[in-house]
CSV table of C-alpha atoms and ligand atoms in Angstrom, one decimal:
chain,number,residue,atom,x,y,z
Z,275,UNK,CA,-19.2,18.9,3.8
Z,276,UNK,CA,-21.1,15.9,2.4
Z,277,UNK,CA,-19.4,12.6,2.7
Z,278,UNK,CA,-18.5,10.8,-0.5
Z,279,UNK,CA,-18.4,7.1,-1.2
Z,280,UNK,CA,-16.5,6.2,-4.4
Z,281,UNK,CA,-16.5,3.0,-6.5
Z,282,UNK,CA,-13.6,2.1,-8.9
Z,283,UNK,CA,-15.2,0.4,-11.8
Z,284,UNK,CA,-13.6,-2.6,-13.6
Z,285,UNK,CA,-14.1,-2.5,-17.4
Z,286,UNK,CA,-12.3,-3.5,-20.6
Z,287,UNK,CA,-12.9,-2.4,-24.2
Z,288,UNK,CA,-16.1,-0.7,-23.2
Z,289,UNK,CA,-17.5,-3.7,-21.4
Z,290,UNK,CA,-18.3,-3.4,-17.7
Z,291,UNK,CA,-17.3,-6.4,-15.5
Z,292,UNK,CA,-20.3,-7.3,-13.4
Z,293,UNK,CA,-18.2,-7.2,-10.2
Z,294,UNK,CA,-18.4,-3.4,-10.6
Z,295,UNK,CA,-22.1,-3.6,-9.9
Z,296,UNK,CA,-21.4,-5.7,-6.8
Z,297,UNK,CA,-19.0,-3.0,-5.6
Z,298,UNK,CA,-21.8,-0.4,-6.2
Z,299,UNK,CA,-24.2,-2.6,-4.2
Z,300,UNK,CA,-21.6,-2.5,-1.3
Z,301,UNK,CA,-21.4,1.3,-1.6
Z,302,UNK,CA,-25.2,1.5,-1.4
Z,303,UNK,CA,-25.2,-0.5,1.8
Z,304,UNK,CA,-22.8,2.1,3.2
Z,305,UNK,CA,-25.1,4.9,2.0
Z,306,UNK,CA,-28.0,3.2,3.9
Z,307,UNK,CA,-26.1,3.7,7.1
Z,308,UNK,CA,-24.4,6.9,6.3
Z,309,UNK,CA,-26.2,8.9,3.6
Z,310,UNK,CA,-23.5,10.2,1.2
Z,311,UNK,CA,-22.8,11.2,-2.4
Z,312,UNK,CA,-22.0,8.2,-4.6
Z,313,UNK,CA,-19.4,8.6,-7.4
Z,314,UNK,CA,-18.2,5.8,-9.7
Z,315,UNK,CA,-14.8,6.2,-11.4
Z,316,UNK,CA,-13.9,4.7,-14.7
Z,317,UNK,CA,-10.4,4.9,-16.1
Z,318,UNK,CA,-8.9,4.5,-19.6
Z,319,UNK,CA,-9.6,5.0,-23.3
Z,320,UNK,CA,-13.0,3.3,-22.9
Z,321,UNK,CA,-14.0,5.2,-19.7
Z,322,UNK,CA,-16.8,7.2,-21.2
Z,323,UNK,CA,-18.5,4.2,-22.8
Z,324,UNK,CA,-18.2,2.1,-19.6
Z,325,UNK,CA,-19.3,5.1,-17.6
Z,326,UNK,CA,-22.5,5.6,-19.7
Z,327,UNK,CA,-23.5,2.0,-19.1
Z,328,UNK,CA,-22.9,2.2,-15.3
Z,329,UNK,CA,-24.8,5.5,-15.1
Z,330,UNK,CA,-27.8,4.1,-17.0
Z,331,UNK,CA,-28.0,0.9,-15.0
Z,332,UNK,CA,-27.4,2.2,-11.5
Z,333,UNK,CA,-28.2,6.0,-11.6
Z,334,UNK,CA,-24.8,6.6,-10.1
Z,335,UNK,CA,-22.9,9.8,-10.9
Z,336,UNK,CA,-19.8,8.8,-12.9
Z,337,UNK,CA,-16.4,10.4,-13.3
Z,338,UNK,CA,-14.9,9.1,-16.5
Z,339,UNK,CA,-11.2,9.6,-16.6
Z,340,UNK,CA,-10.3,9.4,-20.3
Z,341,UNK,CA,-6.6,8.4,-20.5
Z,342,UNK,CA,-5.4,8.5,-24.2
Z,343,UNK,CA,-3.3,5.3,-24.9
Z,344,UNK,CA,-4.5,3.4,-21.8
Z,345,UNK,CA,-6.4,0.7,-23.6
Z,346,UNK,CA,-5.7,-2.1,-21.1
Z,347,UNK,CA,-5.6,-2.2,-17.3
Z,348,UNK,CA,-2.2,-1.1,-15.9
Z,349,UNK,CA,-1.8,-1.2,-12.1
Z,350,UNK,CA,0.9,1.5,-12.2
Z,351,UNK,CA,-1.6,3.9,-14.0
Z,352,UNK,CA,-4.4,3.1,-11.6
Z,353,UNK,CA,-2.3,3.8,-8.5
Z,354,UNK,CA,-0.9,7.0,-9.9
Z,355,UNK,CA,-4.2,8.4,-11.3
Z,356,UNK,CA,-6.3,7.4,-8.3
Z,357,UNK,CA,-3.8,8.8,-5.8
Z,358,UNK,CA,-4.3,12.2,-7.4
Z,359,UNK,CA,-8.1,11.9,-7.8
Z,360,UNK,CA,-8.9,10.5,-4.4
Z,361,UNK,CA,-6.7,13.2,-2.7
Z,362,UNK,CA,-9.0,15.7,-4.5
Z,363,UNK,CA,-12.4,13.9,-3.9
Z,364,UNK,CA,-11.6,12.8,-0.4
Z,365,UNK,CA,-14.1,9.9,-0.3
Z,366,UNK,CA,-14.5,8.4,3.2
Z,367,UNK,CA,-14.9,4.9,1.6
Z,368,UNK,CA,-13.7,3.6,-1.8
Z,369,UNK,CA,-15.2,0.3,-2.9
Z,370,UNK,CA,-13.0,-1.7,-5.3
Z,371,UNK,CA,-13.8,-5.1,-6.8
Z,372,UNK,CA,-11.5,-7.6,-5.0
Z,373,UNK,CA,-10.4,-9.2,-8.3
Z,374,UNK,CA,-6.8,-9.8,-9.4
Z,375,UNK,CA,-7.0,-6.3,-10.9
Z,376,UNK,CA,-8.1,-4.8,-7.6
Z,377,UNK,CA,-5.5,-6.8,-5.7
Z,378,UNK,CA,-2.9,-5.3,-8.0
Z,379,UNK,CA,-3.3,-1.7,-7.2
Z,380,UNK,CA,-5.4,-1.3,-4.0
Z,381,UNK,CA,-2.8,-2.1,-1.2
Z,382,UNK,CA,-0.2,0.1,-2.9
Z,383,UNK,CA,-2.7,2.9,-3.4
Z,384,UNK,CA,-3.7,2.7,0.3
Z,385,UNK,CA,0.0,3.0,1.3
Z,386,UNK,CA,0.5,6.0,-1.0
Z,387,UNK,CA,-2.5,7.8,0.4
Z,388,UNK,CA,-1.7,6.8,4.0
Z,389,UNK,CA,-5.2,5.1,4.2
Z,390,UNK,CA,-6.6,1.9,5.6
Z,391,UNK,CA,-7.3,-1.1,3.2
Z,392,UNK,CA,-9.8,-3.8,4.3
Z,393,UNK,CA,-9.8,-6.8,2.0
Z,394,UNK,CA,-12.4,-9.5,1.3
Z,395,UNK,CA,-15.4,-7.4,2.4
Z,396,UNK,CA,-18.5,-9.6,2.3
Z,397,UNK,CA,-21.0,-7.6,4.2
Z,398,UNK,CA,-21.6,-4.1,5.6
Z,399,UNK,CA,-22.9,-4.0,9.1
Z,400,UNK,CA,-23.8,-1.1,11.4
Z,401,UNK,CA,-21.8,-0.6,14.6
Z,402,UNK,CA,-22.5,2.4,16.8
Z,403,UNK,CA,-24.3,4.1,13.8
Z,404,UNK,CA,-21.3,3.7,11.6
Z,405,UNK,CA,-20.5,1.2,8.8
Z,406,UNK,CA,-18.3,-1.7,9.7
Z,407,UNK,CA,-17.2,-4.5,7.4
Z,408,UNK,CA,-17.5,-8.3,7.7
Z,409,UNK,CA,-15.2,-10.8,6.1
Z,410,UNK,CA,-14.9,-14.6,6.6
Z,411,UNK,CA,-11.8,-16.4,7.8
Z,412,UNK,CA,-10.8,-20.0,7.9
Z,413,UNK,CA,-12.9,-20.9,4.8
Z,414,UNK,CA,-16.0,-19.3,6.1
Z,415,UNK,CA,-15.9,-20.8,9.7
Z,416,UNK,CA,-15.3,-17.4,11.4
Z,417,UNK,CA,-16.7,-14.0,10.6
Z,418,UNK,CA,-14.5,-11.1,11.5
Z,419,UNK,CA,-15.9,-7.5,11.7
Z,420,UNK,CA,-13.6,-4.7,11.1
Z,421,UNK,CA,-13.8,-0.9,11.2
Z,422,UNK,CA,-11.2,1.5,10.3
Z,423,UNK,CA,-9.3,3.8,12.8
Z,424,UNK,CA,-8.4,6.1,9.9
Z,425,UNK,CA,-11.1,8.5,8.4
Z,426,UNK,CA,-10.5,7.2,4.9
Z,427,UNK,CA,-10.7,3.5,3.9
Z,428,UNK,CA,-10.3,1.5,0.7
Z,429,UNK,CA,-12.6,-1.6,0.7
Z,430,UNK,CA,-11.8,-4.6,-1.5
Z,431,UNK,CA,-15.2,-6.1,-2.2
Z,432,UNK,CA,-15.3,-9.9,-2.4
Z,433,UNK,CA,-16.7,-11.0,-5.7
Z,434,UNK,CA,-20.0,-12.8,-5.4
Z,435,UNK,CA,-20.7,-11.5,-1.9
Z,436,UNK,CA,-23.1,-8.6,-2.8
Z,437,UNK,CA,-26.2,-9.0,-4.9
Z,438,UNK,CA,-26.1,-6.5,-7.8
Z,439,UNK,CA,-29.7,-6.3,-8.8
Z,440,UNK,CA,-30.7,-2.8,-10.0
Z,441,UNK,CA,-34.3,-2.9,-10.9
Z,442,UNK,CA,-35.9,0.3,-9.4
Z,443,UNK,CA,-36.7,3.0,-12.0
Z,444,UNK,CA,-34.2,5.9,-11.7
Z,445,UNK,CA,-32.9,8.5,-14.0
Z,446,UNK,CA,-29.5,7.8,-15.5
Z,447,UNK,CA,-26.6,9.3,-13.5
Z,448,UNK,CA,-24.6,12.1,-14.9
Z,449,UNK,CA,-21.3,11.2,-16.6
Z,450,UNK,CA,-18.6,13.8,-16.2
Z,451,UNK,CA,-15.5,13.3,-18.4
Z,452,UNK,CA,-12.0,14.5,-17.7
Z,453,UNK,CA,-9.0,13.8,-19.9
Z,454,UNK,CA,-5.8,12.9,-18.2
Z,455,UNK,CA,-2.3,12.5,-19.7
Z,456,UNK,CA,-0.3,9.5,-18.3
Z,457,UNK,CA,2.9,7.8,-19.4
Z,458,UNK,CA,4.0,4.5,-18.0
Z,459,UNK,CA,7.3,4.6,-16.1
Z,460,UNK,CA,7.2,1.2,-14.3
Z,461,UNK,CA,4.9,-1.3,-16.1
Z,462,UNK,CA,4.2,-1.7,-19.8
Z,463,UNK,CA,1.2,-3.8,-20.8
Z,464,UNK,CA,2.1,-6.4,-23.5
Z,465,UNK,CA,-1.6,-7.0,-24.2
Z,466,UNK,CA,-4.0,-9.8,-23.4
Z,467,UNK,CA,-4.5,-13.3,-24.7
Z,468,UNK,CA,-7.9,-15.0,-24.5
Z,469,UNK,CA,-7.4,-17.9,-22.1
Z,470,UNK,CA,-9.1,-21.3,-22.8
Z,471,UNK,CA,-12.6,-20.7,-21.7
Z,472,UNK,CA,-14.5,-22.7,-19.1
Z,473,UNK,CA,-15.5,-26.1,-20.3
Z,474,UNK,CA,-18.8,-25.7,-22.2
Z,475,UNK,CA,-20.0,-28.9,-20.4
Z,476,UNK,CA,-20.1,-26.8,-17.2
Z,477,UNK,CA,-22.4,-24.2,-18.8
Z,478,UNK,CA,-24.7,-26.9,-20.3
Z,479,UNK,CA,-24.8,-29.3,-17.4
Z,480,UNK,CA,-28.0,-29.7,-15.3
Z,481,UNK,CA,-26.1,-31.7,-12.7
Z,482,UNK,CA,-22.6,-30.9,-11.5
Z,483,UNK,CA,-20.8,-33.2,-9.2
Z,484,UNK,CA,-18.0,-31.2,-7.8
Z,485,UNK,CA,-14.9,-32.4,-5.9
Z,486,UNK,CA,-12.9,-30.6,-3.3
Z,487,UNK,CA,-9.7,-31.3,-1.4
Z,488,UNK,CA,-11.7,-33.7,0.8
Z,489,UNK,CA,-11.7,-36.2,-2.1
Z,490,UNK,CA,-8.2,-37.1,-0.8
Z,491,UNK,CA,-6.6,-38.5,-4.0
Z,492,UNK,CA,-6.8,-38.3,-7.7
Z,493,UNK,CA,-7.9,-41.9,-7.9
Z,494,UNK,CA,-11.0,-41.1,-5.8
Z,495,UNK,CA,-12.1,-38.7,-8.6
Z,496,UNK,CA,-13.2,-41.9,-10.4
Z,497,UNK,CA,-16.0,-42.3,-7.8
Z,498,UNK,CA,-17.1,-38.7,-8.5
Z,499,UNK,CA,-17.1,-39.4,-12.3
Z,500,UNK,CA,-19.2,-42.5,-11.8
Z,501,UNK,CA,-21.7,-40.6,-9.7
Z,502,UNK,CA,-21.9,-37.8,-12.3
Z,503,UNK,CA,-22.6,-40.5,-15.0
Z,504,UNK,CA,-25.8,-41.5,-13.1
Z,505,UNK,CA,-27.4,-38.3,-14.4
Z,506,UNK,CA,-28.0,-37.2,-17.9
Z,507,UNK,CA,-26.6,-33.7,-18.8
Z,508,UNK,CA,-24.0,-33.9,-16.1
Z,509,UNK,CA,-20.4,-33.2,-15.6
Z,510,UNK,CA,-17.8,-33.2,-12.9
Z,511,UNK,CA,-16.1,-30.0,-11.6
Z,512,UNK,CA,-13.8,-29.1,-8.8
Z,513,UNK,CA,-12.5,-26.5,-6.4
Z,514,UNK,CA,-9.3,-24.6,-7.1
Z,515,UNK,CA,-6.9,-26.7,-5.0
Z,516,UNK,CA,-7.8,-29.8,-7.2
Z,517,UNK,CA,-6.9,-27.8,-10.3
Z,518,UNK,CA,-3.7,-26.4,-8.7
Z,519,UNK,CA,-2.8,-30.1,-7.9
Z,520,UNK,CA,-3.3,-30.9,-11.6
Z,521,UNK,CA,-6.0,-33.5,-10.7
Z,522,UNK,CA,-8.6,-31.6,-12.8
Z,523,UNK,CA,-8.1,-29.1,-15.8
Z,524,UNK,CA,-8.6,-25.5,-14.9
Z,525,UNK,CA,-11.6,-25.4,-17.3
Z,526,UNK,CA,-13.4,-27.4,-14.7
Z,527,UNK,CA,-12.7,-25.0,-11.8
Z,528,UNK,CA,-15.7,-23.4,-10.2
Z,529,UNK,CA,-15.4,-20.2,-8.3
Z,530,UNK,CA,-14.2,-16.6,-8.3
Z,531,UNK,CA,-11.3,-17.3,-10.6
Z,532,UNK,CA,-13.0,-20.2,-12.4
Z,533,UNK,CA,-16.5,-20.7,-13.9
Z,534,UNK,CA,-19.8,-19.4,-12.6
Z,535,UNK,CA,-22.4,-22.2,-12.8
Z,536,UNK,CA,-26.1,-22.4,-12.1
Z,537,UNK,CA,-27.1,-26.1,-12.5
Z,538,UNK,CA,-30.3,-27.6,-11.2
Z,539,UNK,CA,-28.3,-29.7,-8.8
Z,540,UNK,CA,-24.8,-29.0,-7.5
Z,541,UNK,CA,-23.4,-31.9,-5.4
Z,542,UNK,CA,-20.4,-30.6,-3.4
Z,543,UNK,CA,-18.1,-33.4,-2.3
Z,544,UNK,CA,-15.5,-32.5,0.3
Z,545,UNK,CA,-15.6,-28.8,-0.4
Z,546,UNK,CA,-15.3,-26.5,2.6
Z,547,UNK,CA,-17.4,-23.6,1.2
Z,548,UNK,CA,-14.8,-20.8,1.0
Z,549,UNK,CA,-16.4,-17.5,-0.3
Z,550,UNK,CA,-14.2,-17.8,-3.4
Z,551,UNK,CA,-15.8,-21.1,-4.3
Z,552,UNK,CA,-19.4,-19.9,-3.3
Z,553,UNK,CA,-18.9,-17.0,-5.7
Z,554,UNK,CA,-19.1,-19.5,-8.6
Z,555,UNK,CA,-21.8,-21.9,-7.5
Z,556,UNK,CA,-24.0,-20.0,-5.0
Z,557,UNK,CA,-26.6,-19.5,-7.7
Z,558,UNK,CA,-27.2,-23.2,-8.2
Z,559,UNK,CA,-30.9,-24.2,-7.9
Z,560,UNK,CA,-30.4,-27.0,-5.4
Z,561,UNK,CA,-27.2,-27.7,-3.5
Z,562,UNK,CA,-26.3,-31.0,-1.7
Z,563,UNK,CA,-23.1,-31.0,0.3
Z,564,UNK,CA,-21.2,-33.9,1.7
Z,565,UNK,CA,-18.6,-33.2,4.3
Z,566,UNK,CA,-17.2,-34.9,7.4
Z,567,UNK,CA,-17.1,-31.5,9.2
Z,568,UNK,CA,-20.5,-30.6,10.5
Z,569,UNK,CA,-19.4,-27.0,10.9
Z,570,UNK,CA,-18.2,-26.6,7.3
Z,571,UNK,CA,-19.3,-23.3,5.8
Z,572,UNK,CA,-20.7,-25.1,2.7
Z,573,UNK,CA,-23.6,-26.2,4.9
Z,574,UNK,CA,-24.7,-22.6,5.2
Z,575,UNK,CA,-25.7,-22.6,1.5
Z,576,UNK,CA,-26.7,-26.2,1.1
Z,577,UNK,CA,-30.3,-27.3,0.7
Z,578,UNK,CA,-29.4,-30.7,1.9
Z,579,UNK,CA,-26.3,-31.4,4.1
Z,580,UNK,CA,-24.8,-34.8,4.5
Z,581,UNK,CA,-22.2,-35.2,7.4
Z,582,UNK,CA,-20.3,-38.2,6.2
Z,583,UNK,CA,-17.2,-39.5,4.6
Z,584,UNK,CA,-17.6,-38.8,0.9
Z,585,UNK,CA,-16.0,-42.1,-0.2
Z,586,UNK,CA,-18.5,-44.1,1.8
Z,587,UNK,CA,-21.4,-41.9,0.8
Z,588,UNK,CA,-20.7,-41.9,-2.9
Z,589,UNK,CA,-20.1,-45.7,-2.9
Z,590,UNK,CA,-23.4,-46.2,-1.1
Z,591,UNK,CA,-25.1,-43.9,-3.7
Z,592,UNK,CA,-23.7,-45.9,-6.6
Z,593,UNK,CA,-24.7,-49.2,-5.0
Z,594,UNK,CA,-28.2,-48.0,-4.3
Z,595,UNK,CA,-28.6,-46.8,-7.9
Z,596,UNK,CA,-27.2,-50.1,-9.2
Z,597,UNK,CA,-29.8,-52.0,-7.0
Z,598,UNK,CA,-32.6,-49.8,-8.3
Z,599,UNK,CA,-31.7,-50.3,-11.9
Z,600,UNK,CA,-31.9,-54.1,-11.4
Z,601,UNK,CA,-35.3,-54.1,-9.7
Q,890,FAD,C1,-8.0,-14.7,-5.0
Q,890,FAD,C2,-8.4,-16.1,-4.7
Q,890,FAD,C3,-9.2,-16.7,-5.7
Q,890,FAD,C4,-9.7,-18.0,-5.5
Q,890,FAD,N1,-10.5,-18.6,-6.4
Q,890,FAD,C5,-11.0,-19.8,-6.1
Q,890,FAD,C6,-12.0,-20.4,-7.1
Q,890,FAD,O1,-12.2,-19.9,-8.2
Q,890,FAD,N2,-12.5,-21.6,-6.8
Q,890,FAD,C7,-12.2,-22.2,-5.6
Q,890,FAD,O2,-12.7,-23.3,-5.3
Q,890,FAD,N3,-11.3,-21.7,-4.7
Q,890,FAD,C8,-10.7,-20.5,-5.0
Q,890,FAD,N4,-9.9,-20.0,-4.1
Q,890,FAD,C9,-9.4,-20.8,-2.9
Q,890,FAD,C10,-10.4,-20.8,-1.8
Q,890,FAD,O3,-10.1,-19.7,-0.9
Q,890,FAD,C11,-10.3,-22.1,-1.0
Q,890,FAD,O4,-9.0,-22.3,-0.5
Q,890,FAD,C12,-10.7,-23.3,-1.7
Q,890,FAD,O5,-12.0,-23.1,-2.3
Q,890,FAD,C13,-10.8,-24.5,-0.8
Q,890,FAD,O6,-11.0,-25.7,-1.6
Q,890,FAD,P1,-11.6,-27.0,-0.9
Q,890,FAD,O7,-12.9,-26.6,-0.3
Q,890,FAD,O8,-11.6,-28.0,-1.9
Q,890,FAD,O9,-10.5,-27.4,0.2
Q,890,FAD,P2,-10.5,-27.2,1.7
Q,890,FAD,O10,-10.8,-25.9,2.2
Q,890,FAD,O11,-9.2,-27.8,2.2
Q,890,FAD,O12,-11.7,-28.2,2.2
Q,890,FAD,C14,-11.8,-29.5,2.2
Q,890,FAD,C15,-13.1,-30.0,2.9
Q,890,FAD,O13,-13.2,-31.4,2.7
Q,890,FAD,C16,-13.7,-31.9,3.9
Q,890,FAD,N5,-13.3,-33.3,4.0
Q,890,FAD,C17,-12.0,-33.8,4.3
Q,890,FAD,N6,-12.0,-35.1,4.2
Q,890,FAD,C18,-13.3,-35.5,3.8
Q,890,FAD,C19,-13.9,-36.7,3.6
Q,890,FAD,N7,-13.2,-37.9,3.6
Q,890,FAD,N8,-15.2,-36.8,3.2
Q,890,FAD,C20,-16.0,-35.6,3.1
Q,890,FAD,N9,-15.4,-34.4,3.4
Q,890,FAD,C21,-14.1,-34.3,3.7
Q,890,FAD,C22,-13.1,-31.0,5.0
Q,890,FAD,O14,-13.9,-31.1,6.2
Q,890,FAD,C23,-13.1,-29.7,4.4
Q,890,FAD,O15,-14.3,-29.0,4.6
Q,890,FAD,C24,-9.4,-18.7,-4.3
Q,890,FAD,C25,-8.6,-18.0,-3.3
Q,890,FAD,C26,-8.1,-16.8,-3.5
Q,890,FAD,C27,-7.2,-16.1,-2.5
C-alpha cells in the first residue's frame, strides 16, 4: 500500500495561514526521501475555500472536512475529527504547523492515536534511507536528530524553518469535500478579538536595532534607542523575554509570536538566535549581531558578527558617530 504523508492546514475565515505552506514544504522534503501520496486536510466551515487556495498554489490533493457551525478553531474539534480521519487514512507522517493552534491539539491527538509526536521540527534529514527530523536545543546551540520508533508520527513544524516557495508550474490538486457533524462537548469558542497589531514603525523601518536579554537592564535600552536614532527610518525592537519583562511593548516583539520584519539592516544586540526569534527576522537584508558568546546561534545567520559586550560596543558606536559628525 502506498505511504501517505498528511498536512493539517491552518486557516481562518477562508484565509490560509502561510505556516500551512511551510508544513507542506516539510512534507515535500519527506516525499523526496520516501515517495508517498500527499494529502492536505482543511477543517471547518471555510474548509472548501481554504482547500481550493492550497490546491491551486501547491498542487496538493486536499481533503476538505466541512463542519457546519465550526467557524473558528476549536482544539476539541480538531482532536476528535482528526482522530477519526487519521485512523482511516493511516498516514505515516502528519505535518502540523507548530503554532499555538498546533500546540493545542497535536500532543493530545498523538496520545489518542497512540502515535509519536516530534515537536519543533526544523529540518528533514535522511538516515539509513528513512526520514529523520532535526530540531535545535539550547537556543540553537545544539541540533538534535530524532526518528520515531513507532510507524506513525505527528510532526510539529517549526514556523519559519521551511521555505515555502511554490513556483513550479503544476496543475491544481483535487479538492474532495466531506461534511462532518460535530458538537462541542468540552470547549466552546467565545470568538476572537483583533489584538493590537505590530507597531507600524516596525513594518516601515529600514533599520531595526533589536535588543535581547543580553541588554541586562531596562535602563540600557536607552543606549539601544540612541543607536537607532543615528539612522533615518529606524526603530527599536526586541526579543520576547524583553516584552515579557515589560521592558518593551509587545507591538515591538519580533519573532514567531511577534512581528515578521525584513529591514535593510537588523542589528541584533544580546540576542541568542533562538529559532522562534529567527522566524521573525531571518528575512532581513543585512544582519549584524553583537554577542559576548562566540558560539551564539545568531552568528549562523549574521552577515557581520561582533563578539563583544554590547554596552561597550554601542557606546563606542555612539562616540564614533559623534566624532564623525563634528569633523
Ligand atoms: C512557542 C514559542 C514562541 C516564541 N516566540 C518568540 C518570539 O516571537 N520572539 C522571540 O524573540 N522569542 C520567542 N520565543 C522565545 C525564544 O525561544 C527564546 O527564548 C528567546 O528568543 C530568547 O531571547 P533572547 O535571545 O533575548 O535571550 P537569551 O536566549 O537569554 O539570550 C541572551 C543573549 O545575550 C548574550 N549576552 C549576555 N550578556 C551580553 C552582553 N553584555 N553583551 C552582548 N551579549 C550578551 C548571551 O550570550 C545570549 O546569547 C518563543 C518561544 C516559544 C516556546
